[in-house]
PDB file of C-alpha atoms in Angstrom:
ATOM      1  CA  ALA R   1      -6.424  11.039   7.750  1.00  0.00           C
ATOM      2  CA  GLN R   2      -9.473  12.673   6.800  1.00  0.00           C
ATOM      3  CA  PHE R   3      -7.889  14.402   3.892  1.00  0.00           C
ATOM      4  CA  HIS R   4      -6.486  11.761   2.730  1.00  0.00           C
ATOM      5  CA  ILE R   5      -9.651   9.394   2.660  1.00  0.00           C
ATOM      6  CA  ARG R   6     -11.436  12.435   0.763  1.00  0.00           C
ATOM      7  CA  PHE R   7      -8.277  12.652  -1.577  1.00  0.00           C
ATOM      8  CA  ALA R   8      -8.570   8.980  -2.343  1.00  0.00           C
ATOM      9  CA  LYS R   9     -12.487   9.017  -2.831  1.00  0.00           C
ATOM     10  CA  GLU R  10     -11.666  11.786  -5.657  1.00  0.00           C
ATOM     11  CA  CYS R  11      -9.235   9.697  -7.150  1.00  0.00           C
ATOM     12  CA  ALA R  12     -11.476   6.448  -7.241  1.00  0.00           C
ATOM     13  CA  ALA R  13     -14.241   8.489  -8.920  1.00  0.00           C
ATOM     14  CA  VAL R  14     -12.060   9.876 -11.459  1.00  0.00           C
ATOM     15  CA  VAL R  15     -10.936   6.326 -12.475  1.00  0.00           C
ATOM     16  CA  GLU R  16     -14.304   5.084 -12.394  1.00  0.00           C
ATOM     17  CA  GLU R  17     -15.365   7.947 -14.259  1.00  0.00           C
ATOM     18  CA  LEU R  18     -12.808   6.804 -17.489  1.00  0.00           C
ATOM     19  CA  ASP R  19     -14.871   3.750 -18.087  1.00  0.00           C
ATOM     20  CA  SER R  20     -17.356   5.751 -20.107  1.00  0.00           C
ATOM     21  CA  PHE R  21     -15.085   8.557 -21.187  1.00  0.00           C
ATOM     22  CA  THR R  22     -16.035  10.221 -24.435  1.00  0.00           C
ATOM     23  CA  LEU R  23     -14.117  12.968 -26.437  1.00  0.00           C
ATOM     24  CA  GLU R  24     -17.082  14.760 -26.705  1.00  0.00           C
ATOM     25  CA  SER R  25     -17.432  15.453 -23.087  1.00  0.00           C
ATOM     26  CA  VAL R  26     -13.835  17.260 -22.852  1.00  0.00           C
ATOM     27  CA  GLN R  27     -14.489  20.917 -23.058  1.00  0.00           C
ATOM     28  CA  CYS R  28     -11.716  23.816 -24.071  1.00  0.00           C
ATOM     29  CA  GLN R  29     -12.020  27.591 -23.044  1.00  0.00           C
ATOM     30  CA  GLN R  30     -10.472  28.236 -26.726  1.00  0.00           C
ATOM     31  CA  ASP R  31     -11.880  26.544 -29.720  1.00  0.00           C
ATOM     32  CA  PHE R  32      -8.165  26.896 -31.261  1.00  0.00           C
ATOM     33  CA  ASP R  33      -6.909  24.378 -28.219  1.00  0.00           C
ATOM     34  CA  LYS R  34      -9.637  22.311 -28.536  1.00  0.00           C
ATOM     35  CA  LYS R  35      -8.550  21.718 -32.519  1.00  0.00           C
ATOM     36  CA  PHE R  36      -5.237  21.264 -31.690  1.00  0.00           C
ATOM     37  CA  ILE R  37      -5.883  19.146 -29.223  1.00  0.00           C
ATOM     38  CA  HIS R  38      -7.977  16.797 -31.413  1.00  0.00           C
ATOM     39  CA  SER R  39      -5.285  17.109 -34.553  1.00  0.00           C
ATOM     40  CA  ALA R  40      -2.809  15.747 -32.277  1.00  0.00           C
ATOM     41  CA  ILE R  41      -4.545  12.967 -30.969  1.00  0.00           C
ATOM     42  CA  SER R  42      -5.890  11.743 -34.768  1.00  0.00           C
ATOM     43  CA  GLN R  43      -2.107  12.344 -35.301  1.00  0.00           C
ATOM     44  CA  TRP R  44      -1.019  10.247 -32.437  1.00  0.00           C
ATOM     45  CA  TYR R  45      -4.019   7.479 -31.981  1.00  0.00           C
ATOM     46  CA  GLY R  46      -4.668   7.304 -35.574  1.00  0.00           C
ATOM     47  CA  SER R  47      -8.531   8.823 -34.550  1.00  0.00           C
ATOM     48  CA  PRO R  48     -10.385  10.139 -31.823  1.00  0.00           C
ATOM     49  CA  GLU R  49     -12.525   6.974 -31.111  1.00  0.00           C
ATOM     50  CA  ALA R  50      -9.024   5.271 -31.061  1.00  0.00           C
ATOM     51  CA  PHE R  51      -8.432   7.809 -28.349  1.00  0.00           C
ATOM     52  CA  ALA R  52     -11.314   7.232 -26.378  1.00  0.00           C
ATOM     53  CA  ASP R  53     -10.932   3.321 -26.273  1.00  0.00           C
ATOM     54  CA  TYR R  54      -7.537   3.844 -24.794  1.00  0.00           C
ATOM     55  CA  VAL R  55      -8.943   5.777 -22.149  1.00  0.00           C
ATOM     56  CA  ARG R  56     -11.459   3.527 -21.025  1.00  0.00           C
ATOM     57  CA  GLY R  57      -9.021   0.536 -21.448  1.00  0.00           C
ATOM     58  CA  PRO R  58      -5.114   0.503 -21.100  1.00  0.00           C
ATOM     59  CA  LEU R  59      -5.061   3.689 -18.988  1.00  0.00           C
ATOM     60  CA  ARG R  60      -7.910   2.902 -16.683  1.00  0.00           C
ATOM     61  CA  GLN R  61      -6.546  -0.607 -16.183  1.00  0.00           C
ATOM     62  CA  GLU R  62      -3.189   1.222 -15.280  1.00  0.00           C
ATOM     63  CA  LEU R  63      -4.218   3.783 -12.926  1.00  0.00           C
ATOM     64  CA  LEU R  64      -6.013   0.766 -11.295  1.00  0.00           C
ATOM     65  CA  SER R  65      -3.420  -1.420 -10.765  1.00  0.00           C
ATOM     66  CA  SER R  66      -1.405   1.759  -9.748  1.00  0.00           C
ATOM     67  CA  THR R  67      -3.420   2.061  -7.047  1.00  0.00           C
ATOM     68  CA  GLU R  68      -4.291  -1.001  -5.740  1.00  0.00           C
ATOM     69  CA  ALA R  69      -0.447  -1.486  -5.829  1.00  0.00           C
ATOM     70  CA  GLY R  70      -0.206   0.813  -2.692  1.00  0.00           C
ATOM     71  CA  LEU R  71       2.194   3.389  -1.176  1.00  0.00           C
ATOM     72  CA  PRO R  72       5.873   2.205  -2.423  1.00  0.00           C
ATOM     73  CA  ALA R  73       8.683   1.549   0.290  1.00  0.00           C
ATOM     74  CA  ALA R  74      10.768   4.641  -1.147  1.00  0.00           C
ATOM     75  CA  TYR R  75       7.972   7.018   0.012  1.00  0.00           C
ATOM     76  CA  SER R  76       7.190   5.011   3.135  1.00  0.00           C
ATOM     77  CA  PHE R  77      10.973   5.423   3.988  1.00  0.00           C
ATOM     78  CA  LEU R  78      10.935   9.172   3.097  1.00  0.00           C
ATOM     79  CA  ILE R  79       7.618   9.722   5.505  1.00  0.00           C
ATOM     80  CA  ILE R  80       9.508   8.349   8.030  1.00  0.00           C
ATOM     81  CA  THR R  81      12.708  10.155   8.040  1.00  0.00           C
ATOM     82  CA  PRO R  82      12.035  12.808  11.087  1.00  0.00           C
ATOM     83  CA  LEU R  83      11.449   9.934  13.064  1.00  0.00           C
ATOM     84  CA  LEU R  84      14.477   7.836  11.673  1.00  0.00           C
ATOM     85  CA  SER R  85      16.375  10.982  12.630  1.00  0.00           C
ATOM     86  CA  LEU R  86      15.192  11.528  16.068  1.00  0.00           C
ATOM     87  CA  GLY R  87      16.009   7.576  16.883  1.00  0.00           C
ATOM     88  CA  ALA R  88      19.525   8.439  15.259  1.00  0.00           C
ATOM     89  CA  ASP R  89      19.727  10.861  17.589  1.00  0.00           C
ATOM     90  CA  THR R  90      18.826   8.761  20.475  1.00  0.00           C
ATOM     91  CA  ILE R  91      21.473   6.671  19.758  1.00  0.00           C
ATOM     92  CA  SER R  92      24.164   8.826  19.871  1.00  0.00           C
ATOM     93  CA  GLY R  93      23.632  10.345  23.021  1.00  0.00           C
ATOM     94  CA  LEU R  94      23.443   7.001  24.421  1.00  0.00           C
ATOM     95  CA  ILE R  95      26.791   6.097  22.655  1.00  0.00           C
ATOM     96  CA  LYS R  96      28.361   9.413  24.473  1.00  0.00           C
ATOM     97  CA  ALA R  97      27.260   7.470  27.817  1.00  0.00           C
ATOM     98  CA  HIS R  98      29.636   4.664  27.091  1.00  0.00           C
ATOM     99  CA  PRO R  99      26.730   2.206  27.900  1.00  0.00           C
ATOM    100  CA  PRO R 100      27.623  -1.745  27.583  1.00  0.00           C
ATOM    101  CA  TRP R 101      27.775  -2.740  24.288  1.00  0.00           C
ATOM    102  CA  GLN R 102      25.190  -5.203  24.367  1.00  0.00           C
ATOM    103  CA  LEU R 103      22.525  -2.378  25.667  1.00  0.00           C
ATOM    104  CA  LEU R 104      23.761   0.064  23.254  1.00  0.00           C
ATOM    105  CA  LEU R 105      23.287  -2.831  20.714  1.00  0.00           C
ATOM    106  CA  SER R 106      19.383  -3.756  22.004  1.00  0.00           C
ATOM    107  CA  GLN R 107      19.101   0.006  21.570  1.00  0.00           C
ATOM    108  CA  PHE R 108      19.824  -0.165  17.812  1.00  0.00           C
ATOM    109  CA  PHE R 109      18.136  -3.373  16.519  1.00  0.00           C
ATOM    110  CA  GLY R 110      15.214  -3.270  18.940  1.00  0.00           C
ATOM    111  CA  VAL R 111      14.303   0.946  19.010  1.00  0.00           C
ATOM    112  CA  LEU R 112      16.236   2.667  16.085  1.00  0.00           C
ATOM    113  CA  LEU R 113      15.368  -0.311  13.190  1.00  0.00           C
ATOM    114  CA  GLY R 114      12.548  -2.253  14.993  1.00  0.00           C
ATOM    115  CA  VAL R 115      10.384   0.887  15.971  1.00  0.00           C
ATOM    116  CA  PHE R 116      11.530   4.000  13.992  1.00  0.00           C
ATOM    117  CA  LEU R 117      12.109   2.438  10.796  1.00  0.00           C
ATOM    118  CA  CYS R 118      10.615  -0.961   9.954  1.00  0.00           C
ATOM    119  CA  TRP R 119       7.116  -0.400  12.295  1.00  0.00           C
ATOM    120  CA  GLY R 120       7.029   3.139  11.109  1.00  0.00           C
ATOM    121  CA  MET R 121       7.120   2.043   8.150  1.00  0.00           C
ATOM    122  CA  VAL R 122       4.486  -0.711   8.549  1.00  0.00           C
ATOM    123  CA  LEU R 123       2.468   2.051  10.290  1.00  0.00           C
ATOM    124  CA  VAL R 124       2.614   3.786   6.956  1.00  0.00           C
ATOM    125  CA  ARG R 125       1.886   1.528   4.638  1.00  0.00           C
ATOM    126  CA  ALA R 126      -1.331   0.379   6.879  1.00  0.00           C
ATOM    127  CA  GLY R 127      -2.580   3.921   7.252  1.00  0.00           C
ATOM    128  CA  ILE R 128      -2.624   4.622   3.925  1.00  0.00           C
ATOM    129  CA  PHE R 129      -4.130   1.418   2.921  1.00  0.00           C
ATOM    130  CA  LEU R 130      -6.701   1.622   5.386  1.00  0.00           C
ATOM    131  CA  CYS R 131      -7.635   5.239   4.240  1.00  0.00           C
ATOM    132  CA  ASP R 132      -7.776   3.618   0.613  1.00  0.00           C
ATOM    133  CA  ARG R 133     -10.463   1.026   1.530  1.00  0.00           C
ATOM    134  CA  PHE R 134     -12.551   3.332   3.530  1.00  0.00           C
ATOM    135  CA  ALA R 135     -12.837   6.078   0.518  1.00  0.00           C
ATOM    136  CA  GLY R 136     -15.748   4.433  -1.050  1.00  0.00           C
ATOM    137  CA  ARG R 137     -17.739   3.614   1.788  1.00  0.00           C
ATOM    138  CA  SER R 138     -18.864   7.217   3.334  1.00  0.00           C
ATOM    139  CA  ARG R 139     -21.764   8.837   2.006  1.00  0.00           C
ATOM    140  CA  SER R 140     -21.370  11.930   3.867  1.00  0.00           C
ATOM    141  CA  TRP R 141     -19.233  14.209   5.873  1.00  0.00           C
ATOM    142  CA  LEU R 142     -20.206  13.071   9.536  1.00  0.00           C
ATOM    143  CA  MET R 143     -19.594   9.207   8.518  1.00  0.00           C
ATOM    144  CA  ASP R 144     -15.689  10.410   6.714  1.00  0.00           C
ATOM    145  CA  CYS R 145     -14.835  12.256   9.967  1.00  0.00           C
ATOM    146  CA  GLY R 146     -16.348   8.477  11.762  1.00  0.00           C
ATOM    147  CA  LEU R 147     -14.053   6.877   9.994  1.00  0.00           C
ATOM    148  CA  SER R 148     -11.084   9.189   9.755  1.00  0.00           C
ATOM    149  CA  LEU R 149     -11.313   8.818  13.642  1.00  0.00           C
ATOM    150  CA  LEU R 150     -11.615   4.857  13.533  1.00  0.00           C
ATOM    151  CA  VAL R 151      -8.626   5.041  11.348  1.00  0.00           C
ATOM    152  CA  PHE R 152      -6.125   7.466  13.745  1.00  0.00           C
ATOM    153  CA  LEU R 153      -7.241   5.444  17.282  1.00  0.00           C
ATOM    154  CA  GLY R 154      -6.203   2.471  15.110  1.00  0.00           C
ATOM    155  CA  PHE R 155      -3.027   4.106  14.013  1.00  0.00           C
ATOM    156  CA  VAL R 156      -2.243   5.289  17.383  1.00  0.00           C
ATOM    157  CA  LEU R 157      -2.953   2.090  19.216  1.00  0.00           C
ATOM    158  CA  THR R 158      -0.804   0.061  16.723  1.00  0.00           C
ATOM    159  CA  ALA R 159       1.867   2.081  17.151  1.00  0.00           C
ATOM    160  CA  LEU R 160       1.534   1.951  20.805  1.00  0.00           C
ATOM    161  CA  ALA R 161       2.171  -1.644  20.534  1.00  0.00           C
ATOM    162  CA  GLY R 162       5.281  -1.698  18.703  1.00  0.00           C
ATOM    163  CA  VAL R 163       6.491   0.923  21.272  1.00  0.00           C
ATOM    164  CA  GLN R 164       5.601  -1.648  24.076  1.00  0.00           C
ATOM    165  CA  GLY R 165       6.905  -4.338  21.885  1.00  0.00           C
ATOM    166  CA  ALA R 166      10.175  -3.148  21.725  1.00  0.00           C
ATOM    167  CA  VAL R 167      10.502  -1.921  25.124  1.00  0.00           C
ATOM    168  CA  TYR R 168       9.812  -5.693  26.311  1.00  0.00           C
ATOM    169  CA  ALA R 169      12.479  -6.740  23.605  1.00  0.00           C
ATOM    170  CA  THR R 170      14.929  -4.527  24.804  1.00  0.00           C
ATOM    171  CA  ASN R 171      14.955  -4.978  28.629  1.00  0.00           C
ATOM    172  CA  ASP R 172      14.931  -8.712  28.340  1.00  0.00           C
ATOM    173  CA  SER R 173      17.865  -9.378  26.103  1.00  0.00           C
ATOM    174  CA  LEU R 174      20.246  -8.639  22.993  1.00  0.00           C
ATOM    175  CA  GLY R 175      18.316 -11.996  21.739  1.00  0.00           C
ATOM    176  CA  ALA R 176      15.035 -10.808  22.162  1.00  0.00           C
ATOM    177  CA  SER R 177      15.833  -7.331  20.483  1.00  0.00           C
ATOM    178  CA  LEU R 178      17.230  -9.774  17.628  1.00  0.00           C
ATOM    179  CA  VAL R 179      13.701 -11.513  17.736  1.00  0.00           C
ATOM    180  CA  TRP R 180      11.462  -8.639  17.547  1.00  0.00           C
ATOM    181  CA  PHE R 181      13.429  -6.730  14.708  1.00  0.00           C
ATOM    182  CA  ALA R 182      13.821  -9.709  12.800  1.00  0.00           C
ATOM    183  CA  SER R 183       9.989 -10.443  13.065  1.00  0.00           C
ATOM    184  CA  VAL R 184       8.975  -6.649  12.286  1.00  0.00           C
ATOM    185  CA  LEU R 185      11.370  -6.996   9.365  1.00  0.00           C
ATOM    186  CA  VAL R 186       9.213  -9.652   7.753  1.00  0.00           C
ATOM    187  CA  LEU R 187       6.334  -7.811   8.585  1.00  0.00           C
ATOM    188  CA  LEU R 188       7.952  -4.746   6.648  1.00  0.00           C
ATOM    189  CA  TRP R 189       8.565  -7.437   3.623  1.00  0.00           C
ATOM    190  CA  LEU R 190       4.947  -8.688   3.257  1.00  0.00           C
ATOM    191  CA  THR R 191       3.353  -5.023   3.650  1.00  0.00           C
ATOM    192  CA  HIS R 192       5.697  -4.122   0.768  1.00  0.00           C
ATOM    193  CA  GLY R 193       5.170  -6.616  -1.678  1.00  0.00           C
ATOM    194  CA  GLY R 194       5.446  -9.646  -0.220  1.00  0.00           C
ATOM    195  CA  TRP R 195       2.800 -10.467   0.268  1.00  0.00           C
ATOM    196  CA  ALA R 196       1.732 -10.501  -3.272  1.00  0.00           C
ATOM    197  CA  GLN R 197       5.218 -12.290  -3.770  1.00  0.00           C
ATOM    198  CA  VAL R 198       4.172 -15.013  -1.670  1.00  0.00           C
ATOM    199  CA  ALA R 199       0.512 -14.828  -3.365  1.00  0.00           C
ATOM    200  CA  LYS R 200       1.826 -15.631  -6.644  1.00  0.00           C
ATOM    201  CA  LEU R 201       3.840 -18.754  -5.642  1.00  0.00           C
ATOM    202  CA  LYS R 202       0.484 -20.549  -4.682  1.00  0.00           C
ATOM    203  CA  PRO R 203      -0.366 -23.273  -7.064  1.00  0.00           C
ATOM    204  CA  LYS R 204      -3.760 -22.901  -8.919  1.00  0.00           C
ATOM    205  CA  ALA R 205      -5.437 -26.033  -8.343  1.00  0.00           C
ATOM    206  CA  SER R 206      -7.099 -27.384 -11.512  1.00  0.00           C
ATOM    207  CA  PHE R 207      -9.827 -29.568 -12.310  1.00  0.00           C
ATOM    208  CA  ASP R 208     -11.313 -31.232 -14.505  1.00  0.00           C
ATOM    209  CA  ILE R 209     -14.333 -33.102 -14.708  1.00  0.00           C
ATOM    210  CA  LYS R 210     -13.321 -35.659 -17.268  1.00  0.00           C
ATOM    211  CA  ASP R 211     -10.570 -36.880 -15.023  1.00  0.00           C
ATOM    212  CA  ARG R 212     -12.281 -37.729 -12.384  1.00  0.00           C
ATOM    213  CA  PRO R 213     -12.846 -41.584 -12.058  1.00  0.00           C
ATOM    214  CA  ASP R 214     -16.445 -42.598 -11.845  1.00  0.00           C
ATOM    215  CA  LYS R 215     -17.754 -45.317  -9.503  1.00  0.00           C
ATOM    216  CA  THR R 216     -16.852 -48.222 -12.183  1.00  0.00           C
ATOM    217  CA  GLY R 217     -13.338 -47.311 -11.870  1.00  0.00           C
ATOM    218  CA  CYS R 218     -13.077 -45.202 -15.294  1.00  0.00           C
ATOM    219  CA  ASN R 219     -12.320 -41.945 -15.707  1.00  0.00           C
ATOM    220  CA  GLY R 220     -15.259 -40.792 -17.231  1.00  0.00           C
ATOM    221  CA  ARG R 221     -14.423 -40.921 -21.160  1.00  0.00           C
ATOM    222  CA  SER R 222     -16.179 -42.408 -23.483  1.00  0.00           C
ATOM    223  CA  THR R 223     -14.893 -45.914 -25.649  1.00  0.00           C
TER     224      THR R 223
END
């Protein structure tokens, strides 16, 4: 958490500095490199001023959008693959014990898919989200350590809550395991782009003062 908070803070500072980018502020060790780069910029963008406008405008907005989008689901899945393989190994050992098929399916949906896959990806996304949000809040190394400790404790407590929920579900019945898995699957979808899609579906209310009826029953337009 400490490493990611510092990394996110440095990235945010770099993107923020692009708002006042000028080509004159860029330095080269060799004069030949400087002339070559400036000639290439003039050839591609027309002029150094046009390139500076591109960096301050579209490039900076693209970097901000990629930062706000968060970690893609494929990367979250890649991070939790060690946990997923551990869960798959547990299920393989359970299969060799020849348990009742209800217990096997309950463990498969409730533990392997519910905890190791879905809940693990939610934890990864939530942890990175908190680190990114806390990146600009601290002003000292000591505060960075305190924020890292809070993120770590929240991460551990959330992980334990997911494990405990899976234990209750799998000990109850197969139906409870399926309900738990479906709930965590919805949460996974919401944290990996689903909430943004839901927000786009909300109608934006528009109100025009001209359309507001007055006390006389008129619509507010002069005749």
